[in-house]
Coordinates of C-alpha atoms and ligand atoms in Angstrom, one line a residue:
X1 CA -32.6 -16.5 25.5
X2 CA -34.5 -13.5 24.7
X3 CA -31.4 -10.9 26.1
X4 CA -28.7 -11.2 23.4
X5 CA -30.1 -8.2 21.7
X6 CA -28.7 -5.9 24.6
X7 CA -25.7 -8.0 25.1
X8 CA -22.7 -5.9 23.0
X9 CA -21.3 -8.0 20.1
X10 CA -17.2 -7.4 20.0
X11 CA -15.5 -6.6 17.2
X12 CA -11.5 -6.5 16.6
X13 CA -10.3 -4.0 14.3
X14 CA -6.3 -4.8 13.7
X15 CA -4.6 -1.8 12.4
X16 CA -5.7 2.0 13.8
X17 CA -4.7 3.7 10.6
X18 CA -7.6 6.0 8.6
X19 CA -9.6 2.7 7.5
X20 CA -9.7 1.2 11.2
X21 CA -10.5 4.3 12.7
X22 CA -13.5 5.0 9.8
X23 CA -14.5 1.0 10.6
X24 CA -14.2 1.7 14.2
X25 CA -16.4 4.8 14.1
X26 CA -19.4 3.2 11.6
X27 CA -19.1 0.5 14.1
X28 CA -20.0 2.6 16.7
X29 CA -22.4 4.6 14.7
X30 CA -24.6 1.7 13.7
X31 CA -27.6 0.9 16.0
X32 CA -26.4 -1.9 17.8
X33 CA -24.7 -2.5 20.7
X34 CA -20.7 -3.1 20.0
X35 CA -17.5 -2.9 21.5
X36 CA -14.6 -1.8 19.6
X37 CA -11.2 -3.2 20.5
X38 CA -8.0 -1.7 18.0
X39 CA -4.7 -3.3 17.9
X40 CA -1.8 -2.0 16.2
X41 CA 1.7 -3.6 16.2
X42 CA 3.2 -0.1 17.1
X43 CA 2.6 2.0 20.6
X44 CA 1.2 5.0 18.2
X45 CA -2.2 4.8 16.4
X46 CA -3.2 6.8 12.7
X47 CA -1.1 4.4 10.7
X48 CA 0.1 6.1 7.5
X49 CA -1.5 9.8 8.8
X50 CA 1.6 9.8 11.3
X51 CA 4.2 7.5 9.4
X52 CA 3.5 8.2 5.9
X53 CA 1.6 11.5 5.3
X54 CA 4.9 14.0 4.5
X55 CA 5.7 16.0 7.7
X56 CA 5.3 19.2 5.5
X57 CA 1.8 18.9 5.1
X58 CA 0.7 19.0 8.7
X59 CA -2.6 20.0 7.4
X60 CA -3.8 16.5 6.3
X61 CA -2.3 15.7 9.1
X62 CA -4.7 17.3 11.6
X63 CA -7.5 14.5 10.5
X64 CA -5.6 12.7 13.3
X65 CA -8.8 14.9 15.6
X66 CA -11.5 12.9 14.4
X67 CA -9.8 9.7 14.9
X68 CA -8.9 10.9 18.6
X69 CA -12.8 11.7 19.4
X70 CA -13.5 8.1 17.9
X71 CA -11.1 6.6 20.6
X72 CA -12.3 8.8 23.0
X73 CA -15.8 7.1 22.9
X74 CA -17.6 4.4 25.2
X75 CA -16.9 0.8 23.6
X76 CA -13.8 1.8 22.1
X77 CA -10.4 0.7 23.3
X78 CA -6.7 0.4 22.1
X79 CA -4.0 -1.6 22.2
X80 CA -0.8 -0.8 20.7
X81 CA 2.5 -3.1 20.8
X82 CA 0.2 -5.9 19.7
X83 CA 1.4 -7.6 16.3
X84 CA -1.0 -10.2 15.4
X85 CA 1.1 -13.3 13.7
X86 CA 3.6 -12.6 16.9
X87 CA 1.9 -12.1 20.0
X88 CA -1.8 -13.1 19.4
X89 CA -3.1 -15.1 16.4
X90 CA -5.8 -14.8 14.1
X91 CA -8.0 -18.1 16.0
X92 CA -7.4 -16.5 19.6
X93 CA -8.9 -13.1 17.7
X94 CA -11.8 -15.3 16.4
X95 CA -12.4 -16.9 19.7
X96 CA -12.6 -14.0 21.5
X97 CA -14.5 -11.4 19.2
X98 CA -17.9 -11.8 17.1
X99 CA -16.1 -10.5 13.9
X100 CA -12.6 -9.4 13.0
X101 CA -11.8 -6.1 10.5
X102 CA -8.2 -6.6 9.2
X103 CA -6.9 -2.7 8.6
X104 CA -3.5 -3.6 8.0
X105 CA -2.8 -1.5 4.7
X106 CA -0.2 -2.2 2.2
X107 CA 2.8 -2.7 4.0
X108 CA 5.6 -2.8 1.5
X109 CA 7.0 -2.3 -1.7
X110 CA 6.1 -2.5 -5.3
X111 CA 9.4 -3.8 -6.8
X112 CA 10.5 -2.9 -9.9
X113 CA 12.3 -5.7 -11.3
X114 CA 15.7 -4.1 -12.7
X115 CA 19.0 -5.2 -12.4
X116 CA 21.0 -3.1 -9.5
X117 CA 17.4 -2.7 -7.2
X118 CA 19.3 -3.7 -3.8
X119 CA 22.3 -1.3 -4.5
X120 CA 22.8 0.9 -1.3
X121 CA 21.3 4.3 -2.4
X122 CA 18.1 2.6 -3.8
X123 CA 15.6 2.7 -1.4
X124 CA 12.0 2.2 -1.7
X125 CA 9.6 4.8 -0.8
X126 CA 7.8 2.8 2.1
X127 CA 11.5 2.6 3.6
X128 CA 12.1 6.6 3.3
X129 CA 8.9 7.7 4.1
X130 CA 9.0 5.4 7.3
X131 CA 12.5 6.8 8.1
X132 CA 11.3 10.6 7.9
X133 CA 8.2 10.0 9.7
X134 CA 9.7 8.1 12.7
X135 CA 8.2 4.6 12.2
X136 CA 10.4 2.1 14.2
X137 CA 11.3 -0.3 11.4
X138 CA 13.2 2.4 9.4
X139 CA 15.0 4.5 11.7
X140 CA 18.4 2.5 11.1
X141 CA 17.4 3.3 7.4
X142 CA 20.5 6.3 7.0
X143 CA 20.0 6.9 3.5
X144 CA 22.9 8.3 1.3
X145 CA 22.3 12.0 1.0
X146 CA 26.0 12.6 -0.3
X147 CA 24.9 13.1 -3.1
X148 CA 24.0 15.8 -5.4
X149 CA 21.2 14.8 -7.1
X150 CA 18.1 12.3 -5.8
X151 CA 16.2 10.1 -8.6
X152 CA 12.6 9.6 -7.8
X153 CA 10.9 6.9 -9.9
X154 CA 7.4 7.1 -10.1
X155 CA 4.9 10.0 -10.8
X156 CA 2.5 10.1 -7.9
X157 CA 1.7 11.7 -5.0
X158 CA 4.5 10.1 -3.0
X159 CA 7.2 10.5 -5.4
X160 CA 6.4 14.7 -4.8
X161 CA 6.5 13.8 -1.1
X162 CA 9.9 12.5 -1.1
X163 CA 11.4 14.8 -3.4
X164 CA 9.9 17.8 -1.7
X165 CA 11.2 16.2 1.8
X166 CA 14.7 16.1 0.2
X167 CA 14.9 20.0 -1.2
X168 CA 13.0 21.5 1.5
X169 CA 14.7 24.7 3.1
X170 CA 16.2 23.8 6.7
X171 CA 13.2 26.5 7.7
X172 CA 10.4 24.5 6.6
X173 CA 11.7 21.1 7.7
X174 CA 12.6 22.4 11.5
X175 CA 9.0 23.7 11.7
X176 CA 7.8 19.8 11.0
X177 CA 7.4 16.5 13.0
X178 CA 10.4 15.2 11.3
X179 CA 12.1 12.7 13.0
X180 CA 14.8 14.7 14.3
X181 CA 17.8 11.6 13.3
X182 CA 16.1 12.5 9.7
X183 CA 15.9 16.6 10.3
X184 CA 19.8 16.5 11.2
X185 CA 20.6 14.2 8.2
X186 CA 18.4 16.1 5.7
X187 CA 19.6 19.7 7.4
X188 CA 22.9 18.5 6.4
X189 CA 22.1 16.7 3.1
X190 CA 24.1 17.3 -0.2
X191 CA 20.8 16.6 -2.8
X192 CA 20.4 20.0 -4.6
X193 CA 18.3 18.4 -7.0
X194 CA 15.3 16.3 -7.3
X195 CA 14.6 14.3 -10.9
X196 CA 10.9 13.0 -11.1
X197 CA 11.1 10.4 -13.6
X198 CA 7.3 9.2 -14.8
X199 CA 7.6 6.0 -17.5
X200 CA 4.2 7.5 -19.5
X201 CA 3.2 11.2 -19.9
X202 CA 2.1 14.1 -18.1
X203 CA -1.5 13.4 -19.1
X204 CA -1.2 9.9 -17.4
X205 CA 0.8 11.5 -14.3
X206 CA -1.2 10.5 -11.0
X207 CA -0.4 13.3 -9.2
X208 CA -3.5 15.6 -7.5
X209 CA -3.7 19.3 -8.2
X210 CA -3.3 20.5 -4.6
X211 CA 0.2 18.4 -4.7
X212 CA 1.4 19.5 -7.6
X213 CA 0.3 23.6 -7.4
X214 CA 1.9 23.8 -3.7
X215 CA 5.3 23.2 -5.3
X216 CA 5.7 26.8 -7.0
X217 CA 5.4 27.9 -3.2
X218 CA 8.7 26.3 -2.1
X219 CA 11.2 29.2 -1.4
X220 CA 14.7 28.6 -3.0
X221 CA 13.4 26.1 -5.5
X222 CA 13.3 25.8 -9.1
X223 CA 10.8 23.8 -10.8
X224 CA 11.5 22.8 -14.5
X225 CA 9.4 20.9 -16.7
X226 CA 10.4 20.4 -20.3
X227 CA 8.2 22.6 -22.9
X228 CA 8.5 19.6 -25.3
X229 CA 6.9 17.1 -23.0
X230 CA 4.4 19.5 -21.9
X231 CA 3.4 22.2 -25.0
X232 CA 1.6 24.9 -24.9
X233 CA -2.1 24.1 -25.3
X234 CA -1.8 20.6 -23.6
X235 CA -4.0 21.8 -21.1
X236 CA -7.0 22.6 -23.8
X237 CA -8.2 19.3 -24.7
X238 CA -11.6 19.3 -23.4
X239 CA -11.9 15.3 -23.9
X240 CA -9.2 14.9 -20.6
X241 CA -10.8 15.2 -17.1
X242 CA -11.1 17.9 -15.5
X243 CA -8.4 17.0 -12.6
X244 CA -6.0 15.8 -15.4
X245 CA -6.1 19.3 -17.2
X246 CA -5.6 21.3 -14.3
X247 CA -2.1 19.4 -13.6
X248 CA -1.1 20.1 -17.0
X249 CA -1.9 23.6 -16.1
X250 CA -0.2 23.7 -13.7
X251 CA 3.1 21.8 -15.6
X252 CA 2.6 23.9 -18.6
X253 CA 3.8 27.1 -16.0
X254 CA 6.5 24.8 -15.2
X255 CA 7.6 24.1 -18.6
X256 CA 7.0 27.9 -19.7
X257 CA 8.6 30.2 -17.2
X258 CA 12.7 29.8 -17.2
X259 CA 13.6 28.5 -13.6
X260 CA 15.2 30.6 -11.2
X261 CA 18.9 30.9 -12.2
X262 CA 19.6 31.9 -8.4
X263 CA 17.6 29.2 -6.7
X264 CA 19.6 26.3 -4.8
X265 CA 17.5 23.4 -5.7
X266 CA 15.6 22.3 -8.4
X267 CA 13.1 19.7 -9.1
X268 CA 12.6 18.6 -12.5
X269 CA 9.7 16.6 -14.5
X270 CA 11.4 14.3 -16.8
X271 CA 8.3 12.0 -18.5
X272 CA 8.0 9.0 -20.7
X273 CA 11.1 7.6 -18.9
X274 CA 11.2 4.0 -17.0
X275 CA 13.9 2.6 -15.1
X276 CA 16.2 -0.2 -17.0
X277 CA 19.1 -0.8 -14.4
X278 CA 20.9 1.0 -11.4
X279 CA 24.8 0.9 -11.9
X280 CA 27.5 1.2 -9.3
X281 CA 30.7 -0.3 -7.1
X282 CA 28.9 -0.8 -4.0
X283 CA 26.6 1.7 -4.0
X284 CA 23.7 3.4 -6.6
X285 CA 26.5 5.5 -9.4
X286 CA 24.3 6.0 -11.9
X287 CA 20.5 5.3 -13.9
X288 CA 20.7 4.0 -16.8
X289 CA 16.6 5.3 -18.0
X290 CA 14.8 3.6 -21.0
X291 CA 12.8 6.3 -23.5
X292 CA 9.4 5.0 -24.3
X293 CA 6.5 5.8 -26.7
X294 CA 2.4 5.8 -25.8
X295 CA 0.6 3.2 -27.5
X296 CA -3.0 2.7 -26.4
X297 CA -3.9 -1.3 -25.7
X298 CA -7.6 -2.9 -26.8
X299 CA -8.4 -2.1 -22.9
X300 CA -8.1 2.0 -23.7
X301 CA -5.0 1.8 -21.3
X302 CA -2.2 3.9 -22.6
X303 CA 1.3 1.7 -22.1
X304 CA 4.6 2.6 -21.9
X305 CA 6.9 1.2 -24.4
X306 CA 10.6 0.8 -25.0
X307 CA 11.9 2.9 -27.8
X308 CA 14.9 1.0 -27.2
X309 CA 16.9 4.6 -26.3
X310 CA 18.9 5.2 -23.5
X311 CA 19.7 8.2 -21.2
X312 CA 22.1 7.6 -18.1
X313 CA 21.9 9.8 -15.2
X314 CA 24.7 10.3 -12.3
X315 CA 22.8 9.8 -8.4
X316 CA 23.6 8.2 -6.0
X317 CA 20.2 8.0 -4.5
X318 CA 17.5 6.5 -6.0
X319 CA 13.9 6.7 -4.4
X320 CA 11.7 3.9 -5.7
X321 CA 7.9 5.6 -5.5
X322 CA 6.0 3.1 -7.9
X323 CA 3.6 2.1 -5.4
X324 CA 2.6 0.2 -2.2
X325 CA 1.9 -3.6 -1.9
X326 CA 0.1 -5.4 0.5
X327 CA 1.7 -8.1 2.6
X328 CA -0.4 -12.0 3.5
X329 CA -1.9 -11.8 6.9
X330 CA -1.3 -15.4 8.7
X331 CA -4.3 -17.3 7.8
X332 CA -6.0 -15.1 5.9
X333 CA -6.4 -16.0 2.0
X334 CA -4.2 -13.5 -0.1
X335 CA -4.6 -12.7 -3.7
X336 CA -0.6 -12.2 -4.5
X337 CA -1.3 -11.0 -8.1
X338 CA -3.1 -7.8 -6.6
X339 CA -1.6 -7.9 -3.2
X340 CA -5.1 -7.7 -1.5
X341 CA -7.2 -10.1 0.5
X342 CA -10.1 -11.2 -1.5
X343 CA -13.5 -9.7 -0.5
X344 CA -16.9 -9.1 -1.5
X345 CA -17.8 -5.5 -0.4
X346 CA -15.7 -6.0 2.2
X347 CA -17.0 -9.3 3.4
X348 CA -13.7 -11.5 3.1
X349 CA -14.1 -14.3 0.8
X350 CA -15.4 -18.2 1.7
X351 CA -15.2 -16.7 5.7
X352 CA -17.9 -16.0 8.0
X353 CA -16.7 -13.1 10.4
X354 CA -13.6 -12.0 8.8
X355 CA -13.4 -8.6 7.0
X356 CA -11.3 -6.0 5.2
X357 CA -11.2 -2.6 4.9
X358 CA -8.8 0.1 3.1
X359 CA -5.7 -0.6 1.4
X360 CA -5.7 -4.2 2.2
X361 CA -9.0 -4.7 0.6
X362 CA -8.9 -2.3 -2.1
X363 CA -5.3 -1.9 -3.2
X364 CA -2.8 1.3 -2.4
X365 CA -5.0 3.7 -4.0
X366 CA -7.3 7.2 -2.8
X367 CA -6.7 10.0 -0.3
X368 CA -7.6 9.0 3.0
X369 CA -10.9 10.5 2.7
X370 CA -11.6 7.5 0.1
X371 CA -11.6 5.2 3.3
X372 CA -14.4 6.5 4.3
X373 CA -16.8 5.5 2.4
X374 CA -14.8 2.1 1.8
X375 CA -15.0 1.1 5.5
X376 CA -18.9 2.1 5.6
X377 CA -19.8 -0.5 2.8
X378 CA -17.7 -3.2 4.7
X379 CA -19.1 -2.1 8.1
X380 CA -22.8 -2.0 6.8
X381 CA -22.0 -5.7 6.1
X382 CA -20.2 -6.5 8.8
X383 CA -23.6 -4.6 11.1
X384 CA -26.1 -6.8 9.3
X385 CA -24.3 -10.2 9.4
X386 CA -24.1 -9.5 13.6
X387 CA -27.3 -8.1 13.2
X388 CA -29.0 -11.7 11.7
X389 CA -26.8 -13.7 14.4
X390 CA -27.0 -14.3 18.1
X391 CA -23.9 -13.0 20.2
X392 CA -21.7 -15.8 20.8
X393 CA -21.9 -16.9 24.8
X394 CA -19.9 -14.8 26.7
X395 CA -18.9 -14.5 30.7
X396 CA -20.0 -11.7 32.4
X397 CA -16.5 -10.2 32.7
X398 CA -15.4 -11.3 29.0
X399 CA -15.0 -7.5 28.1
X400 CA -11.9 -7.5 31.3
X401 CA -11.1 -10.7 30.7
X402 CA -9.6 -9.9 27.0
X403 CA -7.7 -7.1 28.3
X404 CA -6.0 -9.8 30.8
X405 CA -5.4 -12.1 28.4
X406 CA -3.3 -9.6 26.4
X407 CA -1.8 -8.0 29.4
X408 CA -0.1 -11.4 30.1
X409 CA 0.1 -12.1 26.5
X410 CA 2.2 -8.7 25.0
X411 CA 4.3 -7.2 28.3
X412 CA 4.8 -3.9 26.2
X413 CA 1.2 -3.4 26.0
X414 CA 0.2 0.1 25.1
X415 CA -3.1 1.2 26.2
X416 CA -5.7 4.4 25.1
X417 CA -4.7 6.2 28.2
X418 CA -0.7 4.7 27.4
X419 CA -1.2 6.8 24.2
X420 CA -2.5 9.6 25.4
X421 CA 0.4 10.1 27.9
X422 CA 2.7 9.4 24.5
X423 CA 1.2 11.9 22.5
X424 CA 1.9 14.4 25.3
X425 CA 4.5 14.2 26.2
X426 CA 5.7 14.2 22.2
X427 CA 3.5 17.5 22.0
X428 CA 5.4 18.9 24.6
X429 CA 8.5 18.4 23.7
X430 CA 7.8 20.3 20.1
X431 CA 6.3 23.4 21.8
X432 CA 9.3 25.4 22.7
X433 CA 10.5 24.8 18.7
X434 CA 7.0 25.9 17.6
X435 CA 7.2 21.8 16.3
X436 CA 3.7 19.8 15.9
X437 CA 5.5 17.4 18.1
X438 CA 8.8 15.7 18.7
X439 CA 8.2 12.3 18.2
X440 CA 9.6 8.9 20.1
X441 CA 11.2 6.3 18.2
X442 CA 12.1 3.8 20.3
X443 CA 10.1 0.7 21.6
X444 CA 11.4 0.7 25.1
X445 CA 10.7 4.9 25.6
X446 CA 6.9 4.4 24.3
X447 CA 6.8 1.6 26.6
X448 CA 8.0 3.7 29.8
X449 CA 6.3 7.0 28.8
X450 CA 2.7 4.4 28.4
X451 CA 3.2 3.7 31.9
X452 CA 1.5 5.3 35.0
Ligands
LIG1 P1 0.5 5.9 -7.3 O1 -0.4 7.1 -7.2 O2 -0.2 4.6 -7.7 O3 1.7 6.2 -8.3 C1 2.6 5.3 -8.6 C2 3.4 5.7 -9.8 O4 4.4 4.8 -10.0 C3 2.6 5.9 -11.1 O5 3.1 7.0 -11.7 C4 3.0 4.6 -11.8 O6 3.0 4.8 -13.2 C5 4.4 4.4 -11.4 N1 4.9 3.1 -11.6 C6 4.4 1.9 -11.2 N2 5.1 0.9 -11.6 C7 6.2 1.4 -12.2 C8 7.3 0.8 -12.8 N3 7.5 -0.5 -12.8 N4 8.2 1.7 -13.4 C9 8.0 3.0 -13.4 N5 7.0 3.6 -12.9 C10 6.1 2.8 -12.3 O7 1.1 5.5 -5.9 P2 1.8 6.4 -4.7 O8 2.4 7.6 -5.2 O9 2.6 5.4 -3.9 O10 0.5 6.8 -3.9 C11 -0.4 5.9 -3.3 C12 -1.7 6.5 -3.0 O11 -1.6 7.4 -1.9 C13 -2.2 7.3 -4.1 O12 -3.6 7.2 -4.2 C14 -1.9 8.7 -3.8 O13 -2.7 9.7 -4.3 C15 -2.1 8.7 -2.2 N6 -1.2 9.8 -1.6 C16 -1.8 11.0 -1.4 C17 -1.1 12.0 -0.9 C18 -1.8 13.3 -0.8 O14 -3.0 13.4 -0.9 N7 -1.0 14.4 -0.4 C19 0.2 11.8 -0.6 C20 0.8 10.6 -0.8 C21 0.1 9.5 -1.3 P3 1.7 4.2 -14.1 O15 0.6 5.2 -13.9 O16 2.2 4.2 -15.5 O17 1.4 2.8 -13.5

């Protein structure tokens, strides 16, 4: 058998977010010859690029191009509607394709661990974000917006996103992909203010500049930072990175120019805070928000730790932004400490043709340019193990054949041209409201719309 060199090896990628479609494209980059087959358990591809990045920042968005000139090239297909665990397992995957990329992400929570957690008005930021952004599982979410004032726990990138997305003017929010059931509730929302509550210091915050500097831009909002937490000359210390002093910067004009007496909402920085219990009859009444104290552990980490002092706040809507965590993929080993699968470069651990990439393998951490480079050292793994190994045996018509198989298997099946017709018909329907899109929500309209 001297032809297996020209006959294409085939490679599942399960999950089209930004590390699926970077896999996918290295994949098809490398010098071999490989098809590409992407499953997703929703109709829609870009995972978190169109159900997490915030709708107001259509900018990051717009790396959604590249991943449609991926899909757009020979040996690449996709499959949407196809949830592996339900519809297709991981064996039938293994049977049918020379290796398998898992590209699932980090699919729920962090938790934090307090009394009160579950009380309606606490809601985790994969829950809110997924509700704003249109992804199926959350649309029922109807958060409590009654309420004057929103506590966000948590002092990264998505605890701005969800603040922001609840003190946006109504101008700024109708020009966005919002869902439109969260536009109308958010349009007619009661939050007027926004308190970011980070458990260490503003030093420690993991915010990125970009995120932090766009907030002075918001019209009709106040941004207050306390001058005590953030002193003049913070920014100075020429030890601190450079990243880190340009935040405090930027929180330093926060903390030094008096907020806008006139302006109708306000967000507000409130460090070295962590959350010790929600209170409430039924629903989220109040925080009750431990003080701590910096002490630096043998590891050089700084901790946060209990002075033992207690603030109480009145909400009734608590947004839980402390992190993603990955979720165990049905037959494939999980490390539940870290919430990741374990790997070596990629390669998943004591498994021959199995491999991770992104969130899953790495942890909820980077921009989604950090996938990048993250799915090229798992692909450049995955290339040379195919590389060393003859194709498996495979009919002529094996390529068709799969698609049959999960015709039969998954009846809502969403193909690449299924998409396409999606994604136009959303485009459309934003165009007269100078919208990016208006975007479907429901499983049986992507399913019709997917059809010829
Ligand atoms: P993150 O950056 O890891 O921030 C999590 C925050 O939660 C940290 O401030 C952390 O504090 C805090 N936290 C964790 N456990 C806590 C607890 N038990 N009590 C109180 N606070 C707790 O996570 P993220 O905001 O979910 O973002 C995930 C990734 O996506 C990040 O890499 C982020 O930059 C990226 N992202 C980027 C953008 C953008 O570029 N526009 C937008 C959204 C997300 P400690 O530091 O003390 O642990």
């Amino acid at each position: 058998m001297e032809n297996h060199t020209t006959r294409p090896h085939h490679v599942a990628v399960v999950g089209s977010g930004p590390s699926g479609f970077y896999a996918a494209a290295a994949l098809l980059d490398a010098d071999l010859d490989v098809r590409v087959d992407m499953f997703d358990r929703l109709a829609t591809p870009w995972g978190l690029v169109r159900a997490g990045v915030a709708p107001d920042h259509p900018k990051i968005k717009s790396v959604s191009a590249q991943y449609d000139k991926t899909a757009r090239r020979e040996g690449f297909r996709f499959f949407g509607h196809v949830h592996l665990g339900e519809d297709i397992t991981r064996d039938e995957l293994l049977e049918r394709y020379d290796a398998v990329v898992y590209a699932v992400g980090s699919q729920t929570e962090r938790r934090l661990g307090i009394p009160g957690e579950d009380l309606p008005g606490s809601i985790a930021s994969v829950d809110f974000v997924g509700w704003y952004n249109g992804h199926p599982d959350h649309v029922d979410l109807a958060p409590p917006l009654d309420t004057e004032r929103a506590v966000v726990i948590g002092a990264g990138n998505v605890a701005l996103d969800v603040a922001r997305m609840v003190l946006l003017p109504e101008a700024d929010l109708r020009a966005t992909d919002t869902a439109d059931h969260a536009l109308d509730a958010l349009v007619a929302s009661s939050v007027r203010e926004a308190l970011i509550c980070g458990r260490r210091g503003p030093r420690e915050a993991a915010f990125t500049t970009t995120e932090l500097r766009e907030l002075a831009d918001i019209d009709d909002l106040a941004v207050v930072a306390d001058p005590e937490q953030v002193p003049a000359g913070i920014a100075d210390d020429d030890t601190l990175p450079k990243a880190t002093r340009r935040n405090l910067e930027i929180l330093r004009g926060f903390a030094e120019h008096a907020p806008d007496p006139d302006a109708g909402h306000r967000m507000e920085f409130r460090f070295y805070r962590s959350p010790i219990e929600l209170r409430g009859d039924g629903r989220v009444e109040e925080i009750v928000l431990g003080v701590n104290r910096l002490e630096t552990g043998e590891d050089g980490r700084t901790r946060a730790v209990d002075t033992g002092e207690r603030e109480t706040v009145a909400t009734g809507l608590v947004l839980r932004a402390v992190g993603y965590r990955g979720m165990a993929l049905p037959g494939v080993p999980f490390d539940d400490e870290t919430g990741t699968v374990p790997h070596e470069e990629g390669r998943i651990t004591g498994r021959d043709r199995e491999y991770v990439v992104g969130w899953i393998k790495r942890g909820p951490t980077g921009i989604i340019g950090t996938n990048k480079k993250d799915a090229n050292e798992t692909v450049r793994h995955l290339v040379a193990d195919l590389g060393g190994r003859a194709p498996a045996e495979r009919d002529e018509d094996h390529h068709a054949a799969v698609e049959s198989w999960l015709r039969e298997r998954c009846t809502d099946l969403v193909d690449q041209t299924g998409w396409e017709a999606i994604d136009a018909h959303e485009r459309g329907r934003g165009e007269p409201a100078g919208r990016p899109r208006v975007k479907v929500v429901d499983r049986a309209e992507f399913t019709k719309l997917s059809r010829p």
